[in-house]
Amino acid sequence: MQHGKYRFIAGFLVLPLAIYAIFVISPFVQAIYYSFTDWTGLSSDMRMVGFDNYTRLFKDSVFWASVGNSVTLLLLLPVVTLSLGLFFAFMLNVGGRRRKKAVIGGVRGSGTYKILYFFPQVLSIPIVALLFQFAYNPESGALNAFFNAIGLGGVQPDWLGDPQLALWCIMGAMIWANVGFYVVLFSAGMSSIPKDFYEAALLDGANRFNTFFRITLPLLWDTVQTGWIYMGILALDVSAFAFVQIMSVGPGGPDYSTEVLPLYVYQKTFRDGQAGYATSIGVSLLIVTLIFSAIVMRLGRRERLEF
Amino acid sequence: MSVQTKPPAVTGRGGAGGKGGKSGESGEGRVLNVFSHGVLVIWGLLVTMPLLWAVVSSFKDDGEIFGSPWGLPSALHFDNWARAWDKANMGQYFFNSLVVVGGSLIGTMLLGSMAAYVLARFDFPGNRFIYFLFVGGMGFPIILALVPLFFVMKNMALLDTYHGLILVYIAYSLPFTVFFLSGFFRTLPSSVAEAALIDGASHTRTFFQVMLPMAKPGLISVGIFNFLGQWNQYLLPTVLNVGDPDKKVLTQGLVALAVSQGYKGDWSGLFAGLTIAMLPVLGAYIIFQRQVVAGLTAGALK
């Protein structure tokens, strides 16, 4: 049994670890180092500049605009997406009218709804982003054409071109893309809640509102929390980058109204040749992410309900 | 798409009360049913309309797209599709995505399950450390690593190559894969593996012939998760795969197409390209939707 065990372990671990160390770990460590240099990213010379990059952050108004937008996304996106997901999932699984024997049940056709709602989740972000970009297009887009058709021809917003609206438009697309996943996820969670809990509640005369807040939500709390963190990371990182980069004018505009932290890191590196400064923005993004996860963990810590 | 037939039938039933009304379901229930069906149908329309709109638009000519965004095409312009596939390189991008995702999916599953198996079922010094090293990768913002990663790839001459992209996809898929699969391997009974070892199978053989087949449900879940994630990957290729226009993957190619057709004013070609990228994934999802949903929710419920 022990014979050759360590050779086997080493043999199985060496390749995955090597790939992971080269392409994931080492870049992360390097990033932190680069954030203390004045590296341009174009040549190999760089100088240690201590905390200069970080003090520069404080005076950079675009940085603060992107912090503001990222935090807005971070706060609103999970709330709206998860609430819609919970609401629909409840409707589909518990909210239906009661049939003969079943104590609880979803509305009719709930299976079909779940399949439909999940559609956006399998599409890539560029597809969704481009789709919405066309829909928002002020001249030929579906939205303004719809306003025309219902007699609101006078209301023709500039959507993505309007600094007041642009971020909300992008957020709309992100919500659209993610709600379906949570409907399905929460549905799976809800179906594992024992039926007799609902039976007892119904006997006590609970209505749907009470059922949801007293039974479904508390028992689903772990899943909601996982979803919250997952959605928060999307709002800060990859997803926000892709949506803003593809949809917004500039990108990041108009007038930095949609600039977000990951996009700013990208632009500073590959457009402005300030890789050192860019990594210090990245480090601040990491800090925001860590604070966010810590808060969610802390807020979410409550008695675990066993069933 | 056949999705349109569903909603009207559903709304009709809300108030009519085909079989309900008997079991103490009061007025409140009925009102709520009409309401809830209404809301559900509206979201269903919100989800499907943009997709249908894109498909319909891909058959129109440019004049119709601008003139009547909501109208049906007067004739089916299949030439849009042909143009997008050939001239706008969508065919090539599709092929690139297939190669990259095919390679990285195989690599991710193989390396991920090997690492997860060892970490889950063997005691050795450093086990916990390596496990957390892998799992920690799930929470960090990828964008932070991208700048140095670009130069790591550059020094290794891996930029703009299939195998370079494959390696990076594997590396960034490992954290979740290892996390999920090691949880899965831990739940498998150890008696079977011990029996195999006593019968004289080596550790390697036990892994490939006994443990891996037993872990099939978990492998499928992770496989679907990784497939969707890698197929839809946009950030990594946007940074690491920019030198050679013919090496672009589908997501990148689509955005490049949007930019170039935007300049040329070829909107119908653009919608056709979008539809080409969209329909295969949607089709595959509809066929395998049970597995897809089970796979993705298993991952997130963990």
XYZ file of C-alpha atoms in Angstrom:
609
model
C 0.000 0.000 0.000
C 2.729 2.412 0.976
C 4.969 1.208 -1.789
C 5.545 3.934 -4.343
C 2.986 6.191 -2.730
C 5.050 9.340 -2.747
C 6.247 8.749 -6.266
C 2.644 8.407 -7.335
C 1.590 11.569 -5.490
C 4.415 13.572 -6.985
C 3.713 12.209 -10.440
C 0.071 13.214 -10.280
C 0.661 16.643 -8.806
C 3.670 17.896 -10.704
C 1.999 18.846 -13.961
C -1.132 20.549 -12.602
C 0.924 22.378 -10.000
C 3.494 23.527 -12.534
C 0.869 24.927 -14.909
C -0.992 26.552 -12.050
C 2.152 28.055 -10.556
C 3.420 29.459 -13.841
C 0.184 30.943 -15.153
C -1.769 31.833 -12.017
C 0.363 32.069 -8.879
C 3.447 33.705 -10.323
C 1.506 36.467 -12.145
C -0.343 37.299 -8.937
C 2.861 37.571 -6.960
C 4.539 39.563 -9.704
C 1.572 41.923 -9.878
C 2.055 42.924 -6.281
C 5.750 43.513 -6.910
C 5.118 45.566 -10.077
C 2.693 47.788 -8.247
C 5.714 49.285 -6.456
C 7.575 50.077 -9.669
C 7.307 52.588 -12.478
C 7.270 49.846 -15.097
C 5.775 50.850 -18.451
C 5.197 47.328 -19.604
C 6.889 48.132 -22.901
C 10.553 47.676 -21.976
C 12.242 45.697 -19.278
C 13.626 48.623 -17.260
C 11.835 49.589 -14.140
C 12.617 51.338 -10.935
C 11.264 50.770 -7.456
C 9.158 53.777 -6.544
C 7.793 52.660 -3.202
C 4.257 53.768 -2.615
C 4.256 56.426 -5.361
C 1.683 54.556 -7.451
C -0.607 54.302 -4.472
C -0.373 57.965 -3.542
C -1.038 58.790 -7.179
C -4.266 56.794 -6.964
C -5.620 59.229 -4.425
C -5.349 62.123 -6.854
C -6.625 60.245 -9.886
C -10.223 61.286 -10.523
C -10.783 58.547 -13.120
C -9.710 55.999 -10.535
C -12.280 57.324 -8.094
C -14.963 57.396 -10.781
C -14.250 53.750 -11.502
C -14.237 52.873 -7.799
C -17.643 54.545 -7.527
C -19.045 52.663 -10.503
C -17.584 49.346 -9.408
C -18.995 49.751 -5.923
C -22.386 50.718 -7.365
C -22.385 47.537 -9.405
C -21.185 45.569 -6.414
C -24.012 46.819 -4.213
C -26.900 46.841 -6.668
C -26.239 43.975 -9.028
C -26.414 41.159 -6.448
C -29.439 42.684 -4.702
C -31.513 43.021 -7.856
C -30.384 39.799 -9.485
C -30.806 37.625 -6.413
C -34.155 39.188 -5.471
C -35.557 38.563 -8.927
C -34.116 35.061 -8.878
C -35.665 34.321 -5.488
C -39.004 35.785 -6.476
C -39.277 33.801 -9.695
C -37.979 30.613 -8.105
C -40.559 30.916 -5.325
C -43.321 31.455 -7.854
C -42.197 28.477 -9.864
C -41.784 26.087 -6.961
C -44.030 27.121 -4.127
C -46.276 29.883 -5.364
C -48.603 27.819 -7.495
C -52.163 26.977 -6.628
C -52.531 23.802 -4.641
C -53.537 20.741 -6.527
C -55.268 17.658 -5.194
C -52.657 15.991 -3.004
C -49.605 18.144 -3.318
C -49.249 20.612 -0.498
C -47.112 22.958 -2.463
C -46.333 23.168 -6.087
C -45.119 25.508 -8.714
C -47.302 27.283 -11.206
C -48.192 25.414 -14.340
C -45.490 25.174 -16.938
C -42.776 25.865 -14.409
C -40.419 23.477 -16.189
C -40.735 25.453 -19.398
C -40.177 28.720 -17.611
C -36.993 27.379 -16.063
C -35.661 26.287 -19.443
C -36.454 29.671 -20.993
C -35.062 31.709 -18.130
C -31.773 29.864 -18.323
C -31.131 30.800 -21.959
C -28.950 33.863 -21.299
C -26.704 31.859 -19.009
C -25.411 29.655 -21.809
C -24.683 32.585 -24.114
C -21.294 34.230 -23.942
C -20.991 37.745 -22.572
C -20.110 39.284 -25.960
C -23.320 37.888 -27.453
C -25.446 39.368 -24.687
C -23.537 42.642 -24.682
C -23.811 43.097 -28.442
C -27.477 42.148 -28.411
C -28.188 44.855 -25.883
C -25.952 47.322 -27.620
C -28.138 46.961 -30.724
C -31.312 47.157 -28.716
C -30.116 50.395 -27.101
C -28.978 51.906 -30.398
C -30.816 55.247 -30.579
C -31.424 55.186 -34.338
C -32.141 51.595 -35.244
C -32.495 49.898 -31.869
C -35.437 47.859 -30.782
C -36.102 49.922 -27.671
C -36.631 53.275 -29.273
C -38.582 51.641 -32.081
C -40.795 50.144 -29.400
C -41.325 53.596 -27.856
C -42.301 54.863 -31.289
C -44.739 52.040 -31.792
C -46.606 52.645 -28.544
C -46.874 56.354 -29.227
C -44.001 57.551 -27.096
C -42.052 58.748 -30.124
C -41.072 61.878 -28.251
C -39.151 59.881 -25.680
C -36.023 58.770 -27.489
C -33.278 58.393 -24.915
C -29.705 58.176 -26.046
C -29.275 55.145 -23.738
C -25.580 54.245 -23.778
C -24.646 57.712 -24.982
C -26.200 59.432 -21.995
C -23.839 59.649 -18.991
C -26.825 59.543 -16.643
C -28.196 56.360 -18.166
C -25.223 54.430 -19.523
C -24.253 52.522 -16.383
C -27.876 51.561 -15.699
C -28.237 50.270 -19.243
C -25.192 48.066 -18.809
C -26.441 46.897 -15.453
C -29.734 45.965 -17.091
C -27.923 43.694 -19.509
C -25.949 42.096 -16.675
C -29.093 41.435 -14.672
C -30.814 40.009 -17.736
C -27.905 37.662 -18.275
C -27.742 36.328 -14.718
C -31.237 36.063 -13.275
C -31.974 32.761 -15.002
C -29.115 30.994 -13.336
C -30.376 31.976 -9.882
C -33.925 30.944 -10.708
C -32.639 27.484 -11.475
C -30.183 27.416 -8.581
C -32.744 28.507 -6.002
C -35.296 26.138 -7.497
C -32.902 23.289 -6.889
C -32.417 24.492 -3.307
C -36.146 24.917 -2.713
C -36.991 21.473 -3.976
C -34.838 19.973 -1.254
C -36.767 21.669 1.541
C -39.034 19.048 3.147
C -42.679 19.377 2.187
C -43.992 18.939 5.732
C -42.546 22.317 6.701
C -44.898 23.914 4.235
C -47.720 21.652 5.307
C -47.340 22.764 8.897
C -47.186 26.407 7.879
C -50.336 26.068 5.801
C -52.184 24.447 8.673
C -51.223 27.433 10.773
C -52.719 29.627 8.105
C -49.568 31.134 6.698
C -49.950 32.956 3.419
C -47.385 32.974 0.661
C -45.651 36.034 2.001
C -45.083 34.457 5.398
C -44.167 31.129 3.889
C -41.450 32.779 1.892
C -39.895 34.824 4.673
C -40.331 32.319 7.494
C -39.533 29.061 5.739
C -38.052 29.318 2.275
C -35.567 32.119 2.748
C -34.041 30.978 6.049
C -33.585 27.442 4.774
C -32.057 28.704 1.567
C -29.698 31.122 3.244
C -26.479 29.252 2.502
C -27.247 29.127 -1.190
C -28.184 32.795 -1.244
C -24.901 33.661 0.394
C -22.897 31.633 -2.105
C -24.773 33.364 -4.893
C -24.099 36.727 -3.320
C -20.351 36.242 -3.305
C -20.359 34.805 -6.780
C -22.384 37.724 -8.120
C -20.184 40.212 -6.294
C -17.049 38.831 -7.897
C -18.763 39.019 -11.295
C -19.659 42.624 -10.632
C -16.063 43.453 -9.795
C -14.080 41.419 -12.237
C -14.451 39.532 -15.496
C -18.088 40.122 -16.205
C -18.021 43.842 -15.507
C -14.940 44.211 -17.669
C -16.467 42.453 -20.649
C -19.843 44.169 -20.511
C -18.424 47.655 -20.108
C -15.647 47.152 -22.638
C -18.030 45.948 -25.328
C -21.111 48.040 -24.644
C -19.935 51.451 -23.528
C -18.674 54.178 -25.805
C -15.013 54.849 -25.416
C -15.022 52.302 -23.702
C -15.668 53.529 -20.214
C -17.565 56.580 -21.360
C -19.353 58.775 -21.928
C -17.329 60.944 -19.616
C -16.095 57.986 -17.513
C -19.658 57.324 -16.406
C -19.205 53.590 -16.968
C -15.503 53.223 -16.159
C -14.978 50.295 -13.800
C -11.859 49.101 -12.008
C -10.980 46.071 -14.168
C -11.399 48.079 -17.357
C -9.202 50.845 -15.984
C -6.466 48.326 -15.166
C -6.668 47.032 -18.730
C -6.562 50.490 -20.288
C -3.677 51.691 -18.164
C -1.635 48.658 -19.176
C -2.389 48.081 -22.803
C -3.444 51.535 -23.963
C -1.386 53.913 -21.830
C 1.692 51.764 -21.197
C 1.634 52.247 -17.419
C 1.772 48.657 -16.281
C 3.183 49.483 -12.847
C 0.441 51.955 -12.074
C -2.152 49.591 -13.523
C -1.162 46.808 -11.145
C -1.572 49.121 -8.185
C -5.153 49.724 -9.382
C -5.465 45.953 -9.597
C -4.253 45.592 -6.035
C -6.899 48.048 -4.866
C -9.456 45.969 -6.755
C -8.203 42.936 -4.850
C -8.649 44.837 -1.596
C -12.234 45.788 -2.496
C -12.927 42.134 -3.338
C -11.523 40.928 -0.024
C -13.471 43.499 1.987
C -16.631 42.524 0.164
C -16.157 38.794 0.809
C -15.365 39.424 4.455
C -18.518 41.514 4.922
C -20.749 38.965 3.231
C -19.268 36.142 5.289
C -19.742 38.124 8.460
C -23.289 39.235 7.708
C -24.205 35.780 6.544
C -22.958 34.081 9.667
C -25.989 32.915 11.472
C -27.249 29.748 12.954
C -27.136 27.014 10.367
C -30.502 25.340 10.050
C -30.344 21.618 9.660
C -33.039 19.695 7.915
C -37.954 28.414 -32.184
C -40.931 26.759 -30.659
C -40.843 28.751 -27.466
C -43.514 31.177 -28.540
C -46.346 28.733 -28.277
C -46.187 28.450 -24.514
C -47.034 31.749 -22.830
C -50.587 32.379 -24.177
C -51.794 28.970 -23.019
C -50.435 29.675 -19.572
C -51.949 33.101 -19.070
C -55.398 31.901 -20.038
C -55.475 29.525 -17.133
C -54.810 32.001 -14.357
C -58.309 33.306 -13.816
C -60.374 30.623 -15.490
C -59.598 28.108 -12.775
C -59.728 24.820 -14.671
C -59.465 22.500 -11.698
C -58.623 24.753 -8.803
C -60.894 26.680 -6.525
C -61.861 23.605 -4.562
C -59.206 23.217 -1.901
C -59.796 26.256 0.214
C -57.839 28.416 -2.215
C -59.334 31.767 -1.539
C -59.576 34.933 -3.552
C -56.114 35.895 -2.507
C -54.751 32.829 -4.245
C -56.569 33.554 -7.444
C -55.435 37.137 -7.648
C -51.897 36.076 -6.903
C -52.030 33.440 -9.590
C -53.037 35.907 -12.260
C -50.396 38.246 -10.972
C -47.651 35.668 -10.730
C -48.381 34.265 -14.153
C -48.341 37.757 -15.549
C -44.939 38.474 -14.048
C -43.532 35.136 -15.132
C -44.774 35.586 -18.682
C -43.324 39.085 -18.857
C -39.895 37.857 -17.800
C -40.199 34.966 -20.240
C -40.848 37.468 -23.016
C -38.015 39.692 -21.834
C -35.656 36.755 -22.105
C -36.807 35.382 -25.433
C -37.655 38.550 -27.372
C -34.075 39.834 -27.779
C -32.960 36.415 -28.972
C -35.807 36.089 -31.449
C -35.214 39.657 -32.555
C -31.576 38.855 -33.347
C -32.498 35.708 -35.268
C -35.197 37.513 -37.260
C -32.890 40.436 -37.964
C -30.242 38.106 -39.330
C -32.581 37.358 -42.254
C -33.315 40.992 -43.086
C -31.457 43.387 -45.304
C -29.963 46.555 -43.866
C -32.848 48.731 -44.991
C -35.354 46.648 -43.083
C -33.225 46.578 -39.959
C -33.263 50.349 -39.833
C -36.712 50.900 -41.307
C -38.747 48.459 -39.241
C -36.742 46.965 -36.396
C -39.726 44.930 -35.190
C -41.089 43.824 -38.553
C -40.640 40.472 -40.227
C -38.194 40.197 -43.124
C -39.764 40.522 -46.572
C -37.528 37.773 -47.910
C -35.120 35.422 -46.178
C -31.653 36.772 -46.825
C -29.500 33.722 -46.310
C -26.673 35.599 -47.985
C -26.138 37.427 -44.653
C -25.194 34.137 -43.073
C -22.908 33.154 -45.922
C -21.206 36.544 -45.749
C -20.671 36.304 -42.000
C -19.382 32.756 -42.210
C -16.891 33.312 -45.070
C -15.998 36.949 -45.434
C -16.230 37.904 -41.784
C -14.292 34.810 -40.751
C -16.901 33.399 -38.375
C -16.119 29.925 -39.711
C -12.467 30.319 -38.799
C -13.302 31.697 -35.336
C -15.615 28.795 -34.730
C -12.863 26.367 -35.640
C -10.379 28.170 -33.357
C -12.789 27.981 -30.440
C -13.321 24.282 -31.063
C -9.592 23.568 -31.059
C -8.821 25.644 -27.988
C -11.789 24.521 -25.909
C -11.376 20.896 -26.990
C -7.759 20.855 -25.905
C -8.235 22.762 -22.705
C -11.298 20.812 -21.651
C -9.456 17.496 -21.953
C -6.438 18.956 -20.159
C -8.499 20.521 -17.392
C -10.428 17.363 -16.691
C -7.363 15.142 -16.696
C -5.033 17.350 -14.660
C -7.802 18.611 -12.409
C -9.019 15.161 -11.481
C -5.464 13.911 -10.922
C -4.658 16.734 -8.541
C -8.026 16.516 -6.825
C -7.720 12.760 -6.353
C -4.305 12.991 -4.734
C -5.318 15.911 -2.534
C -8.560 14.276 -1.454
C -7.417 10.753 -0.724
C -3.761 10.810 0.306
C -2.058 12.094 3.391
C 1.255 13.751 2.817
C 3.103 16.791 4.104
C 1.919 19.951 2.378
C -1.407 18.506 1.331
C -3.478 21.259 2.941
C -1.132 23.949 1.707
C -1.391 22.837 -1.925
C -5.149 22.455 -1.631
C -5.600 26.010 -0.398
C -3.172 27.263 -2.991
C -5.482 25.869 -5.658
C -8.753 26.842 -4.049
C -7.558 30.360 -3.211
C -7.382 31.051 -6.933
C -11.184 31.120 -7.117
C -11.557 34.401 -5.303
C -8.874 36.595 -6.811
C -9.594 39.122 -9.534
C -8.144 37.694 -12.729
C -7.515 41.145 -14.130
C -4.780 41.670 -11.556
C -2.831 38.686 -12.849
C -3.313 39.562 -16.494
C -0.588 42.157 -16.840
C 2.269 39.942 -15.629
C 0.659 36.926 -17.308
C 0.918 38.688 -20.641
C 4.681 39.001 -20.178
C 5.100 35.465 -18.857
C 3.415 34.266 -22.046
C 5.462 36.603 -24.173
C 8.748 35.319 -22.745
C 7.688 31.748 -23.358
C 6.600 32.607 -26.920
C 3.078 31.453 -26.126
C 1.151 34.539 -27.227
C -1.203 34.006 -30.162
C -0.840 30.241 -30.166
C -3.435 27.557 -29.639
C -1.351 25.701 -27.072
C -0.604 28.891 -25.137
C -4.281 29.671 -24.812
C -5.030 26.069 -23.930
C -2.485 26.122 -21.092
C -3.891 29.351 -19.683
C -7.483 28.112 -19.880
C -6.415 24.974 -18.020
C -4.571 26.960 -15.371
C -7.528 29.255 -14.665
C -10.017 26.381 -14.633
C -8.019 24.373 -12.106
C -9.129 26.146 -8.901
C -12.803 25.345 -9.267
C -12.164 21.930 -10.810
C -9.848 20.867 -7.988
C -12.190 22.293 -5.363
C -15.238 20.531 -6.719
C -13.656 17.210 -7.610
C -11.713 16.802 -4.386
C -14.988 17.237 -2.540
C -16.409 14.582 -4.800
C -13.538 12.104 -4.461
C -13.721 12.411 -0.687
C -17.274 11.073 -0.716
C -16.407 7.948 -2.701
C -16.088 4.752 -0.630
C -12.488 3.744 -0.012
C -13.204 0.012 0.149
C -13.339 -0.281 -3.637
C -9.979 1.395 -4.099
C -8.443 -0.787 -1.381
C -9.785 -3.921 -3.003
C -8.212 -2.909 -6.290
C -4.874 -2.275 -4.602
C -4.951 -5.630 -2.839
C -5.652 -7.289 -6.171
C -2.362 -5.860 -7.305
C -3.405 -2.798 -9.255
C -0.993 0.113 -9.083
C -2.141 3.499 -7.752
C -2.230 4.842 -11.266
C -4.271 1.948 -12.545
C -6.649 2.174 -9.592
C -7.200 5.808 -10.401
C -7.910 5.365 -14.087
C -9.853 2.109 -13.951
C -11.691 2.308 -10.660
C -11.909 5.781 -9.188
C -12.378 7.808 -12.353
C -15.344 5.750 -13.578
C -16.920 6.012 -10.126
C -16.553 9.772 -10.223
C -18.395 10.081 -13.515
C -21.327 12.193 -12.247
C -18.935 14.701 -10.731
C -16.796 14.737 -13.847
C -19.830 15.491 -15.994
C -20.868 18.375 -13.757
C -17.441 19.947 -13.805
C -17.067 19.180 -17.483
C -20.196 21.141 -18.357
C -19.195 23.999 -16.096
C -15.752 24.184 -17.670
C -17.046 23.799 -21.199
C -19.413 26.745 -20.866
C -16.826 28.826 -19.068
C -14.087 28.146 -21.594
C -16.314 28.414 -24.657
C -17.584 31.773 -23.438
C -14.212 33.013 -22.199
C -13.590 36.567 -23.297
C -11.138 38.279 -20.963
C -8.181 35.915 -21.405
C -8.190 35.820 -25.224
C -8.791 39.575 -25.392
C -5.460 40.116 -23.692
C -3.384 37.127 -24.775
C -4.551 36.496 -28.303
C -4.357 39.752 -30.187
C -1.469 39.477 -32.639
C -2.924 37.285 -35.339
C -6.459 38.093 -36.518
C -6.919 34.566 -37.841
C -6.313 33.048 -34.403
C -9.207 34.805 -32.702
C -11.702 32.673 -30.808
C -15.415 33.063 -31.343
C -16.156 35.567 -28.588
C -13.294 37.798 -29.656
C -14.145 37.384 -33.323
C -17.694 38.435 -32.646
C -16.594 41.671 -31.022
C -14.116 42.298 -33.840
C -16.934 41.662 -36.274
C -19.150 44.164 -34.472
C -16.468 46.815 -34.692
C -15.623 46.235 -38.363
C -19.197 45.766 -39.590
C -20.149 48.846 -37.628
C -17.737 50.817 -39.775
C -18.913 49.164 -42.963
C -22.540 49.528 -41.967
C -23.189 45.839 -42.570
C -25.710 45.335 -39.799
C -27.399 42.322 -41.321
C -24.058 40.529 -41.537
C -23.467 41.364 -37.920
C -26.804 39.940 -36.801
C -26.069 36.840 -38.850
C -22.713 36.475 -37.099
C -24.386 36.899 -33.739
C -26.957 34.261 -34.600
C -24.264 31.865 -35.818
C -22.531 32.213 -32.462
C -25.752 31.927 -30.502
C -27.762 29.095 -32.036
C -25.395 26.136 -31.583
C -25.012 26.790 -27.855
C -28.734 27.320 -27.396
C -29.444 24.173 -29.406
C -27.002 22.127 -27.370
C -28.509 23.523 -24.179
C -32.037 22.594 -25.194
C -30.938 19.032 -25.980
C -28.845 18.580 -22.840
C -30.665 21.005 -20.568
C -31.161 18.503 -17.766
C -27.447 17.757 -17.547
C -26.460 21.404 -17.966
C -28.716 22.575 -15.178
C -27.740 19.706 -12.888
C -24.071 20.287 -13.613
C -24.105 24.008 -12.980
C -26.250 23.932 -9.886
C -24.245 21.073 -8.399
C -21.219 23.290 -8.724
C -22.754 26.278 -7.050
C -24.687 24.451 -4.347
C -21.537 22.828 -3.072
